XYZ file of N, CA and C in Angstrom:
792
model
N 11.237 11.098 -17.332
C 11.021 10.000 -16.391
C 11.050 8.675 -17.148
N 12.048 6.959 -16.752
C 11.776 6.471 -16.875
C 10.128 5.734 -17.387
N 10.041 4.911 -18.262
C 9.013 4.578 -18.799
C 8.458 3.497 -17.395
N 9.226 2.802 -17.160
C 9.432 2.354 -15.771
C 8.316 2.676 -14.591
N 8.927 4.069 -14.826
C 8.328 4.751 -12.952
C 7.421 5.431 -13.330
N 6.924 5.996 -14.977
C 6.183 6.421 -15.089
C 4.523 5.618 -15.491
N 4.676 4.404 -15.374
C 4.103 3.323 -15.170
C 3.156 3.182 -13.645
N 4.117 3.250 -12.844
C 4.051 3.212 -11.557
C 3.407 4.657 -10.959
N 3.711 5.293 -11.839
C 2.739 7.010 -11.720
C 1.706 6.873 -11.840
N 1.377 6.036 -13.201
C -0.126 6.066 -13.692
C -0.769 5.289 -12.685
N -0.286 4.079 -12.242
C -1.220 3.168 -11.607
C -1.385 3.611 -10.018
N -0.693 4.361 -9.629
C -0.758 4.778 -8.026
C -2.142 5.255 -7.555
N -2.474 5.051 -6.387
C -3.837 5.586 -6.361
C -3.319 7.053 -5.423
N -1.995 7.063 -4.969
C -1.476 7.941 -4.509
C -1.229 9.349 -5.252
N -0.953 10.140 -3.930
C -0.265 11.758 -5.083
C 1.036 11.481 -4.775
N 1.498 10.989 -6.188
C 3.088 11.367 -5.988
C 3.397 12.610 -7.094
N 4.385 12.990 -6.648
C 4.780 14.432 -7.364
C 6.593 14.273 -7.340
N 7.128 14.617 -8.279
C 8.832 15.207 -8.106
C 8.579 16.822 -8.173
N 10.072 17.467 -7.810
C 9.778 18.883 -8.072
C 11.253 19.866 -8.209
N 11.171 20.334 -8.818
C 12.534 21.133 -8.965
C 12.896 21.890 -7.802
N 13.393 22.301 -6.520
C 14.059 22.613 -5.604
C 14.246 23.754 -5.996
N 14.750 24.813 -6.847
C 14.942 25.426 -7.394
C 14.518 26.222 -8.083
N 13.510 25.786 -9.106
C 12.823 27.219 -9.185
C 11.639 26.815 -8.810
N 11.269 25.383 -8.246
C 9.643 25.540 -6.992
C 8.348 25.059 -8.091
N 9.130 24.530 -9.231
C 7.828 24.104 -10.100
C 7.855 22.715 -9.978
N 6.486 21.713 -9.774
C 6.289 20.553 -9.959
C 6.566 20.400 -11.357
N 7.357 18.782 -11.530
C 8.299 18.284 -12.634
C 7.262 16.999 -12.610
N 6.784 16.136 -12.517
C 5.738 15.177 -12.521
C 4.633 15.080 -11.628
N 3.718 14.791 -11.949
C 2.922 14.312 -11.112
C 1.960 13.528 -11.523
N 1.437 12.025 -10.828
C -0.005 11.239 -10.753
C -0.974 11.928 -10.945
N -1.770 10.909 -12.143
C -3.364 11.426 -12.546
C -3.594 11.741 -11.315
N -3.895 11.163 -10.146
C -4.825 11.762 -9.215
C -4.605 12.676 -8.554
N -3.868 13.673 -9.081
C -3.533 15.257 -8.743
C -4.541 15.911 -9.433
N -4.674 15.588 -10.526
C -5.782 16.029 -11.363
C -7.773 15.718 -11.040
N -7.315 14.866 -10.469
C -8.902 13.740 -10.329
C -8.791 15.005 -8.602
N -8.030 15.037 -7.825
C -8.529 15.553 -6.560
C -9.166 17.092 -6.473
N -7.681 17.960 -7.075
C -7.849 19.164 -7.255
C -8.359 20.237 -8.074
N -8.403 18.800 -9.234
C -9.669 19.907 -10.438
C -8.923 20.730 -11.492
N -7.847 20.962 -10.760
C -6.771 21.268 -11.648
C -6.233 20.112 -13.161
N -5.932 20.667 -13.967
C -5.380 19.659 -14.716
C -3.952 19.727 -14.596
N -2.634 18.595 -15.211
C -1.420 18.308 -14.798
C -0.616 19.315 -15.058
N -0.966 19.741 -16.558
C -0.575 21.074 -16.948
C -0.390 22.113 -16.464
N -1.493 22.554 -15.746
C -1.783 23.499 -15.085
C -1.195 23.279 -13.933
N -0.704 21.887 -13.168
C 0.013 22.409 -12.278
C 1.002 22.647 -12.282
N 1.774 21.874 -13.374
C 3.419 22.357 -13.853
C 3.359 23.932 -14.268
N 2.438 24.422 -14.916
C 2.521 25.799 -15.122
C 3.187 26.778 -14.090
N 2.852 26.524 -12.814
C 2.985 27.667 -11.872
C 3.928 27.334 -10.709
N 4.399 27.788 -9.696
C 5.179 27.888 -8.487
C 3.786 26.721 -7.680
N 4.734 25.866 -7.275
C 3.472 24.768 -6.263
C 2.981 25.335 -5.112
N 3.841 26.692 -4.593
C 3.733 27.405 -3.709
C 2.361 28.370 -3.890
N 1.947 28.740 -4.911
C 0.907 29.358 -5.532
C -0.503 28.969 -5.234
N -0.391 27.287 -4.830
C -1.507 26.548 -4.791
C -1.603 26.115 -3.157
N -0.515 26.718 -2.809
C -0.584 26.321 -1.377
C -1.227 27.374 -0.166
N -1.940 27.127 0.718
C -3.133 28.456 1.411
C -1.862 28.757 2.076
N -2.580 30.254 1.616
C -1.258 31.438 2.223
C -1.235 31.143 3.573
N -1.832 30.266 4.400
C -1.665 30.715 6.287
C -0.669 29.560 6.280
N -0.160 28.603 5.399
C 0.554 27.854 5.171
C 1.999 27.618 4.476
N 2.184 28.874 3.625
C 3.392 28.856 2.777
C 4.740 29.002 3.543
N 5.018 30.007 4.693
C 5.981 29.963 5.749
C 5.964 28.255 5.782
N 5.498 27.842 6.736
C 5.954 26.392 6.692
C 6.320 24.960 5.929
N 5.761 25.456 4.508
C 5.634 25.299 3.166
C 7.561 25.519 3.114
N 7.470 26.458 2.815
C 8.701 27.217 2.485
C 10.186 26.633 3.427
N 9.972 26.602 4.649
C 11.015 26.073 5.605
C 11.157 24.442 5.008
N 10.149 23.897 5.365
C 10.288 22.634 4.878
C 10.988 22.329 3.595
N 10.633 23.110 2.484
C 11.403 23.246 1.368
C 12.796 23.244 1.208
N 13.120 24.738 2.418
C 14.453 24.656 2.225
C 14.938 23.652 3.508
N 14.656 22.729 4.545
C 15.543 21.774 4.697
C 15.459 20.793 3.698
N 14.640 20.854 3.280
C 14.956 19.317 1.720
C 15.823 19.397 0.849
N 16.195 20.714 0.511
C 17.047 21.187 -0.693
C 18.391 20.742 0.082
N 18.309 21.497 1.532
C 19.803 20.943 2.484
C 19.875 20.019 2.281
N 19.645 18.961 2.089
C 19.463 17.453 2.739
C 18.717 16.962 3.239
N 17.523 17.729 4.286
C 17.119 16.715 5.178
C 15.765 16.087 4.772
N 15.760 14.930 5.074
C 14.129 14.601 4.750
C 13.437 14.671 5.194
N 12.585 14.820 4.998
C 11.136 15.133 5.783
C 9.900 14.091 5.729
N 9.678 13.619 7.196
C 9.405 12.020 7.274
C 7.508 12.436 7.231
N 7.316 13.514 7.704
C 5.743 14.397 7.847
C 5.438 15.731 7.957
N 4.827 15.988 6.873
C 4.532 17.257 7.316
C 3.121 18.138 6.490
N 2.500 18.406 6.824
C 0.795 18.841 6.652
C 1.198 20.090 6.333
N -0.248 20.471 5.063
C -0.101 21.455 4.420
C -1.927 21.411 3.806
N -2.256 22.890 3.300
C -3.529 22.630 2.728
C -3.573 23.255 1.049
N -3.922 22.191 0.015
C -4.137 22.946 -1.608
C -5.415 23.257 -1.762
N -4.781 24.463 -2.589
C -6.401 25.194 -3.014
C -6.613 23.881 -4.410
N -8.087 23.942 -4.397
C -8.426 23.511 -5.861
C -9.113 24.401 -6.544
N -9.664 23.749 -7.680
C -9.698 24.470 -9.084
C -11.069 25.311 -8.842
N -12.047 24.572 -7.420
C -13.157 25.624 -7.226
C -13.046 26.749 -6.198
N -11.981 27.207 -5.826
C -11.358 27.699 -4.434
C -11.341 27.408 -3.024
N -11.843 26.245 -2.961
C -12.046 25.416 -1.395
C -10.345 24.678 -1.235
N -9.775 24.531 -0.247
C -8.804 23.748 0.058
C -8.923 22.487 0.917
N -8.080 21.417 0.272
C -7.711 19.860 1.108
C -6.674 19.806 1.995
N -6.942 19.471 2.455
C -5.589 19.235 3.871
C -4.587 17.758 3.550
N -3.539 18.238 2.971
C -2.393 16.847 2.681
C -1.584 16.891 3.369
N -1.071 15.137 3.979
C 0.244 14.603 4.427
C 0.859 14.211 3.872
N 2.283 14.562 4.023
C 3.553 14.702 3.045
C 4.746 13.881 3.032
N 5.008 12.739 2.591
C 6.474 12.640 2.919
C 7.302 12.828 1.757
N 8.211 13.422 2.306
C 9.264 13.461 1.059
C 10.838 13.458 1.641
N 11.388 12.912 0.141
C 12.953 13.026 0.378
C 13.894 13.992 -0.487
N 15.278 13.860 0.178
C 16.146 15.236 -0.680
C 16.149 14.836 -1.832
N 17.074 15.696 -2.639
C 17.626 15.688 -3.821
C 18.615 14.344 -3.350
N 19.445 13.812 -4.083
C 20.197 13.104 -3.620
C 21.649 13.532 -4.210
N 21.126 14.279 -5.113
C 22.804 14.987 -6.213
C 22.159 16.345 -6.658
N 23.211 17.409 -6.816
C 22.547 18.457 -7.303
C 21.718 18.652 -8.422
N 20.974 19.086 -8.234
C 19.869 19.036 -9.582
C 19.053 17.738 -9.907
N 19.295 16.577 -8.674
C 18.030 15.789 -8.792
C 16.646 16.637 -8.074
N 15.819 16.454 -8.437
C 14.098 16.787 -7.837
C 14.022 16.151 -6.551
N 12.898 16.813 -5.962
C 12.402 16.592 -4.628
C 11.388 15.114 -4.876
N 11.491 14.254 -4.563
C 10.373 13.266 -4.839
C 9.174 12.888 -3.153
N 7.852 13.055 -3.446
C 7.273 13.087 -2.339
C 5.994 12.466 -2.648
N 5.491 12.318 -1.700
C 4.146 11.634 -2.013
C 3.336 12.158 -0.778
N 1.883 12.593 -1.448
C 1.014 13.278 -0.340
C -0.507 12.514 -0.208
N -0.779 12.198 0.582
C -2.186 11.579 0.835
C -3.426 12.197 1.563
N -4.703 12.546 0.967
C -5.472 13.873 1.857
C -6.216 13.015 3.021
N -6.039 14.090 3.947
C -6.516 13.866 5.216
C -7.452 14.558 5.975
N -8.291 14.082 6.713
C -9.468 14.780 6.876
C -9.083 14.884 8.607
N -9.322 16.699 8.308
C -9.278 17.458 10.066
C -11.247 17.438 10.571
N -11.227 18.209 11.613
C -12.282 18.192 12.317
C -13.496 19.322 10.910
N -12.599 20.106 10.761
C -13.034 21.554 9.869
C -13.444 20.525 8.445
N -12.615 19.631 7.600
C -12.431 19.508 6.555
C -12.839 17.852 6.302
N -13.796 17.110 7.344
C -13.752 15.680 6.717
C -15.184 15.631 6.035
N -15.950 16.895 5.865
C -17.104 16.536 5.028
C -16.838 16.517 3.785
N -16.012 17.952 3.300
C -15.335 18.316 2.119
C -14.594 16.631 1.877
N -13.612 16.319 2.662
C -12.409 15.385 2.021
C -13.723 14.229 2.113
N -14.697 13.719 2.611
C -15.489 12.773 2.284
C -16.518 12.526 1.058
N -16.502 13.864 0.707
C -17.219 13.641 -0.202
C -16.661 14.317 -1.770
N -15.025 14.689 -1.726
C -14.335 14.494 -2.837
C -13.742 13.169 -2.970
N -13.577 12.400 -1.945
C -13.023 10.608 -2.373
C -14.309 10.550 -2.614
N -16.090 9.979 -2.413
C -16.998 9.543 -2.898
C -16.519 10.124 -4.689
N -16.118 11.286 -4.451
C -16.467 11.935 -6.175
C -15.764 10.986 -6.716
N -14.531 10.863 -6.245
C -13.039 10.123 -7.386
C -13.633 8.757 -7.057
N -14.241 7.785 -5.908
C -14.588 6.452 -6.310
C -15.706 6.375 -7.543
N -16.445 7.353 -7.494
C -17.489 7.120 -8.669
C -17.241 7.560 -9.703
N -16.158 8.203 -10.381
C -15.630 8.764 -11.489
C -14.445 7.802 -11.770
N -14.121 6.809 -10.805
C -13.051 4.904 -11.177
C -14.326 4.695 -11.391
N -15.374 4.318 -10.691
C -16.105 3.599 -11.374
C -16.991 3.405 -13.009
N -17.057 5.017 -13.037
C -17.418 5.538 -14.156
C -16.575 4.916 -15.452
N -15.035 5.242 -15.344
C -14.279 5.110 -16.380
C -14.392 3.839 -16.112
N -14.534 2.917 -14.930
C -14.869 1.407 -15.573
C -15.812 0.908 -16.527
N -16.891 1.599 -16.020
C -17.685 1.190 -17.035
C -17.900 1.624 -18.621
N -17.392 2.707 -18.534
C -17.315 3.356 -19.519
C -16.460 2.813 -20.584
N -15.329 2.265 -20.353
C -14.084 1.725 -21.327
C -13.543 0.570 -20.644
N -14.322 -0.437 -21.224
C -14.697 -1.810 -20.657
C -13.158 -2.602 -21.145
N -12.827 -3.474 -20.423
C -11.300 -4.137 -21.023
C -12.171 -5.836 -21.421
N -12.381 -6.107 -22.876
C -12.634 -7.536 -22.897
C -11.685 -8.331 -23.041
N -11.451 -9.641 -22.529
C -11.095 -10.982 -22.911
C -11.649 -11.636 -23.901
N -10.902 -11.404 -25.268
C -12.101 -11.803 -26.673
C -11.603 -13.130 -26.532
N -10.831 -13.615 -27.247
C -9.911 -15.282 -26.664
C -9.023 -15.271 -26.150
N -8.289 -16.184 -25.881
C -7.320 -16.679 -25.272
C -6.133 -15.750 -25.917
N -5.251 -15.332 -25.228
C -4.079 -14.395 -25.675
C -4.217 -12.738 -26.095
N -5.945 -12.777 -26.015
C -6.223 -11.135 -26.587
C -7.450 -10.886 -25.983
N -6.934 -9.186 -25.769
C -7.744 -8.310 -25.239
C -8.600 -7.326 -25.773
N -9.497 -6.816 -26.021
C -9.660 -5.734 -26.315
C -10.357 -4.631 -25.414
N -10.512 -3.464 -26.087
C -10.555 -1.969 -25.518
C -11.505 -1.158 -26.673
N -12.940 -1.428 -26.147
C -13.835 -0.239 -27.097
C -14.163 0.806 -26.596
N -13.614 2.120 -27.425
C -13.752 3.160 -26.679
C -14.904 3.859 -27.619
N -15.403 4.355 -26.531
C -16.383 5.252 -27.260
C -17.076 6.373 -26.968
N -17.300 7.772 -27.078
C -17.664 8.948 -27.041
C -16.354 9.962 -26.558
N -16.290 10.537 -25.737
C -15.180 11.421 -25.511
C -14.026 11.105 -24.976
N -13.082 11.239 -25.362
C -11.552 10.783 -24.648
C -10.959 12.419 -24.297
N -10.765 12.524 -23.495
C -10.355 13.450 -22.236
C -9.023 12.994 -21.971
N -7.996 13.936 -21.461
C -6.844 13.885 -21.028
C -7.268 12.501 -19.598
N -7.600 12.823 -18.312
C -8.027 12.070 -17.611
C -8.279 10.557 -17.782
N -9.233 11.019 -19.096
C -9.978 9.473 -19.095
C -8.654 8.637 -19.730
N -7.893 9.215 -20.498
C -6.532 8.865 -21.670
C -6.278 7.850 -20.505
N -5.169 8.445 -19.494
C -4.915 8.237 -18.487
C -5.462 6.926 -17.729
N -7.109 6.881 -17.483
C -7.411 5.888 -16.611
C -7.197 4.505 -18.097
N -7.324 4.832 -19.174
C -7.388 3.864 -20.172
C -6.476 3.184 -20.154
N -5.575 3.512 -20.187
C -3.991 3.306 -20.020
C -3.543 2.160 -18.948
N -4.262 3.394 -17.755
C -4.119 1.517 -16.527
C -4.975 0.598 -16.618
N -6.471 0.969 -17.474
C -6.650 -0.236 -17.478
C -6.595 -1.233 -18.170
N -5.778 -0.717 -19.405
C -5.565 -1.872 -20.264
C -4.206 -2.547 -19.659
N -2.911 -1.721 -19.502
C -1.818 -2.237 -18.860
C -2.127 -3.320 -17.659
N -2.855 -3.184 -16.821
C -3.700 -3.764 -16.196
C -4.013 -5.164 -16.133
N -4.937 -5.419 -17.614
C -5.772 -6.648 -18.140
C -4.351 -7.067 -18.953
N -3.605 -7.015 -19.458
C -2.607 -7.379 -20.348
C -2.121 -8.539 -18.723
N -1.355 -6.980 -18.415
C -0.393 -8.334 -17.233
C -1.355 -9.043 -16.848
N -2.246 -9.200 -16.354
C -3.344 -9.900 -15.315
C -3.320 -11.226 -16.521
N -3.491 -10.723 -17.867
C -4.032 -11.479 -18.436
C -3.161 -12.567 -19.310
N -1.704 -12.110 -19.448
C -0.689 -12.211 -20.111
C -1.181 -12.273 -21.703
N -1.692 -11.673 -21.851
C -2.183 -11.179 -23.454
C -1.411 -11.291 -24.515
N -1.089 -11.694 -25.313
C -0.205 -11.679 -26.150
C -0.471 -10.282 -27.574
N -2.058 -9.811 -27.338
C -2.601 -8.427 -28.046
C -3.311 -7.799 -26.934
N -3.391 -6.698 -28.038
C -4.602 -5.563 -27.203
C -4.869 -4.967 -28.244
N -6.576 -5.077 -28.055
C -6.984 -4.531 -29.632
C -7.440 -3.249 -29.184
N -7.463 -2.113 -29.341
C -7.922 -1.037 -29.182
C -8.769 -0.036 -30.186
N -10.216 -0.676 -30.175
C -11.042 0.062 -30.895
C -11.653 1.338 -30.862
N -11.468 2.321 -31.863
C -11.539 3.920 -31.770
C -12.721 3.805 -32.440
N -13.800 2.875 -33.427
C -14.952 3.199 -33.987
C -15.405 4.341 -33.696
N -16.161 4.367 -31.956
C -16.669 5.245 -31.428
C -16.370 6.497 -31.052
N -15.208 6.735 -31.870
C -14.265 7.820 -31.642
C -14.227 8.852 -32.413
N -15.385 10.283 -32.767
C -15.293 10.847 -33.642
C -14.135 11.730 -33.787
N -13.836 12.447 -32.881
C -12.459 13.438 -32.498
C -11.692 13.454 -31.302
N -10.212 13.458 -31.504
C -9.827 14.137 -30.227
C -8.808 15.227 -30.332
N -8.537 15.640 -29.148
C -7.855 17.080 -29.668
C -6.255 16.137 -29.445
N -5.684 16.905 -29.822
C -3.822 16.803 -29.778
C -3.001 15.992 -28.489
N -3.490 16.685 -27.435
C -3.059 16.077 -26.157
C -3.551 14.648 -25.712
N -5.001 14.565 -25.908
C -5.449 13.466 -26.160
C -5.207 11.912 -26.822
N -4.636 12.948 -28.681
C -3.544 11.719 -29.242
C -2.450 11.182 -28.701
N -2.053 12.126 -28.043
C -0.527 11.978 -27.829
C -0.614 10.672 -26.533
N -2.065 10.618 -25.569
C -2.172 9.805 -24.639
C -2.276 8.757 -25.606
N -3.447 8.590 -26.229
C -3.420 7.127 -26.944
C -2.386 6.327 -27.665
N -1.015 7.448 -27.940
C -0.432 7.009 -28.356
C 0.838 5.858 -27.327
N 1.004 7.060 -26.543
C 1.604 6.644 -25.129
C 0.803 4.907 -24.461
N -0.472 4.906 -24.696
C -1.064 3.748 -24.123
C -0.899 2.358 -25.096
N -0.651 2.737 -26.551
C 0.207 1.408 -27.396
C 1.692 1.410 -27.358
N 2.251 2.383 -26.847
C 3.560 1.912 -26.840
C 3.775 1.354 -25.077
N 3.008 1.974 -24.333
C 3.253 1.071 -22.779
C 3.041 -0.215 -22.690
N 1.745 -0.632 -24.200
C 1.295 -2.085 -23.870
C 2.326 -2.967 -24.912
N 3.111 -1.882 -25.883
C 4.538 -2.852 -26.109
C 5.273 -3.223 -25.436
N 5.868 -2.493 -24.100
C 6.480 -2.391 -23.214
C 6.690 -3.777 -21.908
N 4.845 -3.970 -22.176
C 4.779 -4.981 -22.013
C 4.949 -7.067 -22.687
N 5.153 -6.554 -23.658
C 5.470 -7.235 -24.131
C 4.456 -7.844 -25.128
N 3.354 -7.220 -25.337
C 2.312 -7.505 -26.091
C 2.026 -6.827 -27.587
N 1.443 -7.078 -28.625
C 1.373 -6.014 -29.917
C 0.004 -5.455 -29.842
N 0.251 -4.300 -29.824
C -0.897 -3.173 -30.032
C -1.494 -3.222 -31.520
N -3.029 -3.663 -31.521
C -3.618 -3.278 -32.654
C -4.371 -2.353 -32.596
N -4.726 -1.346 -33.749
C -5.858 -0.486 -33.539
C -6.612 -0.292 -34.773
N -8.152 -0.517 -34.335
C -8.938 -0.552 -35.167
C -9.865 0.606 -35.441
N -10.574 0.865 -36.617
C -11.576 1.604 -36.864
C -11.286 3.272 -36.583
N -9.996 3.329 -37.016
C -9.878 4.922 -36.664
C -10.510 5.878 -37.616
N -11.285 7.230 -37.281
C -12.159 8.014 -38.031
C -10.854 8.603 -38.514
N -11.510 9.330 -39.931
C -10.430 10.267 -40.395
C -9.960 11.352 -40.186
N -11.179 11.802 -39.162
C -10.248 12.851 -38.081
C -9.765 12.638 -36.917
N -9.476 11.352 -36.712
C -8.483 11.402 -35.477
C -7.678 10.886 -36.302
N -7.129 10.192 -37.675
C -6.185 9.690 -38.566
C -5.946 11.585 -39.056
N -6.196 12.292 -39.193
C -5.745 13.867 -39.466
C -5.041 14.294 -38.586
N -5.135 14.061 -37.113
C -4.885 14.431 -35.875
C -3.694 13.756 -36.065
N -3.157 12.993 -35.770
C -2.073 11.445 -35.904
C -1.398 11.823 -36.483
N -1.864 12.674 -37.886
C -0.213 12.577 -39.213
C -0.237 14.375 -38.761
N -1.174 14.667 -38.129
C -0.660 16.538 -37.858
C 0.185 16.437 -36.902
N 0.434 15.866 -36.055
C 1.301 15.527 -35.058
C 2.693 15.095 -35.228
N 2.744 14.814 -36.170
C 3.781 13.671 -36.875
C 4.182 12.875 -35.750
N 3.345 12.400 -35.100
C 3.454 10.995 -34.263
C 3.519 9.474 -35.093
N 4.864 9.014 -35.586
C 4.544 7.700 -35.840
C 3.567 6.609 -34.846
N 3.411 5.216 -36.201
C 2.749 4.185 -35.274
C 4.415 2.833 -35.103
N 4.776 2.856 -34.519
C 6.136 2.114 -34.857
C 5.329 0.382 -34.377
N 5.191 -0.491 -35.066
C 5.447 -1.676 -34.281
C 3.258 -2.122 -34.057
N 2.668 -1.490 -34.736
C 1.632 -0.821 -34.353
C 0.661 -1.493 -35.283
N -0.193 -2.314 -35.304
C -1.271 -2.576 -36.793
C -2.657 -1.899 -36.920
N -2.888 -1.300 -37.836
C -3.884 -0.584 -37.692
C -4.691 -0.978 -38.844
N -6.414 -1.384 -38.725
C -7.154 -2.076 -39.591
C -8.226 -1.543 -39.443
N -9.244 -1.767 -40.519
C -9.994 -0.898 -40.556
C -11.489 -0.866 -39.172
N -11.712 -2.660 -39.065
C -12.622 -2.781 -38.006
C -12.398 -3.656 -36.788
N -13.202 -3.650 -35.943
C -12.584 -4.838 -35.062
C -12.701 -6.271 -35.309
N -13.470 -6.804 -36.265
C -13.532 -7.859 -37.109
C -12.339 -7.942 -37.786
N -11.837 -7.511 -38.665
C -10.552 -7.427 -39.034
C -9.147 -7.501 -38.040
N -9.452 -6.597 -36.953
C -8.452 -6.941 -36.039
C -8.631 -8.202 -35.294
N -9.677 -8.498 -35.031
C -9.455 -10.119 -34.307
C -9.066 -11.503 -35.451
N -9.450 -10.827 -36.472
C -9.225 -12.013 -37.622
C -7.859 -12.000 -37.646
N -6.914 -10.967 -37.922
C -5.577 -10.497 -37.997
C -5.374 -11.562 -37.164
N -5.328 -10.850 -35.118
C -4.997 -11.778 -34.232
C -4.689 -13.167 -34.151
N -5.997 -13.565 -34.793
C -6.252 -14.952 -34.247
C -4.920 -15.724 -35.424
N -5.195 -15.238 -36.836
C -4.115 -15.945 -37.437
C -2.545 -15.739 -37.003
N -2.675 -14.476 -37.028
C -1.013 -14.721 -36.098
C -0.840 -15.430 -35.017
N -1.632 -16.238 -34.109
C -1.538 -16.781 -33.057
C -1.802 -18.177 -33.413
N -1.829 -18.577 -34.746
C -1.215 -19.762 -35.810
C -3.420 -20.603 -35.976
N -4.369 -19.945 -35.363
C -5.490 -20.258 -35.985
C -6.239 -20.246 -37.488
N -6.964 -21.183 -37.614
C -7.174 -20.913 -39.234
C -8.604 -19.978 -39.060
N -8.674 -18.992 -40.182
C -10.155 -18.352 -39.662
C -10.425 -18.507 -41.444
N -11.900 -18.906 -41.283
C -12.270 -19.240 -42.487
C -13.864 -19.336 -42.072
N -14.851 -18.990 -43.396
C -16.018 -18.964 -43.217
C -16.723 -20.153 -43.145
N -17.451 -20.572 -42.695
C -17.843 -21.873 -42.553
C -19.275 -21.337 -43.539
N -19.649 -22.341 -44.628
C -20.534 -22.513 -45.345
C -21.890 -22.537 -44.717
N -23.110 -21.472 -45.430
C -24.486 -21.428 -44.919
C -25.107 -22.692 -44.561
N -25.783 -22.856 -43.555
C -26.279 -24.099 -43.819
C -28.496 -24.123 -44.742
N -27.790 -24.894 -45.850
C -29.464 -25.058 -46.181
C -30.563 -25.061 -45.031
């Protein structure tokens, strides 16, 4: 996927999904596939999407499928997913064809609450508004000066949370037209592999934007993690604290930084 649209993935508050026609496996999908169903993204590419869909539902599941593959689009159509605790949501669907052979199904589903299902669907959106709110507070985006941002992260980084980090620094950059983004890992004792691979993804999106990614204070086991990966830093400054990275900043942005003498 375009870096582009996969931009536009992260920030959606929507479920959008593409999907192979063909052999029936989801090919992308929005964090908040993950945030609804409990499932992680992985796990849903793993399997037939049909798998996750309640059996009193797959016949119609299935028809719908194959007019999309024909051609036709499909402007609505309701369906219910199991999630990761075995209860199911009730989603509305739109989607369109392939447009050439072997393009994906692209669709977008939004959950909807029936007579049976609006306590459940009311009080999994309460869950996902207080788990945005959470990661707000949790991985705060500052305005240190003028042209720069920073990002202190601290205690566990989670696939998910990777994810919400991501929009919200992309986020504060444009909003902010930033010319940096400092991204401090101090608080960062470990993360596993998949994890790196997000943080890594979140300095090259905020190049993308047109801004330089610094990163500060990395432990030496997430610097172990980094070179086990053989993930370069291309374009990337990495220093030891966030003092150092704003000092960096500020002189490249043509300021003099110098200690000003104790006063008697």
């Amino acid at each position: 996927m375009p870096d582009l649209h996969r931009r536009f993935f992260d920030l959606s508050t929507e479920l959008l999904c593409t999907a192979d026609s063909g052999s029936g496996y989801f090919v992308d999908l929005s964090p908040n596939w993950e945030r609804l169903l409990g499932w992680t993204l992985d796990e849903l590419r793993s399997a037939p999407f049909m798998e996750f869909v309640d059996p009193a539902d797959r016949d119609s599941t299935l028809a719908a499928t194959a007019r999309l593959a024909g051609g036709s689009d499909i402007v609505r159509f309701e369906n219910r997913y199991r999630r990761k605790d075995g209860s199911y949501v009730p989603l509305e669907w739109a989607s369109t064809a392939p447009q050439a052979p072997g393009d994906p199904i692209c669709a977008v589903a939004r959950l909807i609450a029936t007579p049976d299902a609006a306590d459940a669907a009311d009080i999994r959106l309460g869950e996902i508004r207080r788990e945005a709110l959470t990661a707000a507070v949790s991985t705060p985006i500052i305005q240190v000066w003028d042209d720069i941002v920073t990002m202190p992260v601290v205690g566990l980084v989670d696939s998910v949370r990777a994810a919400d980090m991501k929009s919200a620094l992309l986020a504060a950059v444009a909003r902010t037209g930033a010319k940096f983004a400092i991204v401090d890992l101090t608080g960062v004792d470990v993360v596993d592999t998949a994890t790196a691979d997000h943080l890594l993804r979140v300095m090259r999106a905020v190049q993308l934007l047109g801004a330089r990614c610094v990163i500060t204070g990395i432990q030496p086991s997430v610097a172990q993690i980094i070179v086990g990966l053989g993930l370069g830093l291309p374009g990337v400054v990495t220093l030891r604290s966030l003092r150092e990275g704003l000092r960096f900043c500020l002189r490249d942005l043509g300021y003099a930084v110098r200690r000003e003498p104790a006063t008697p």
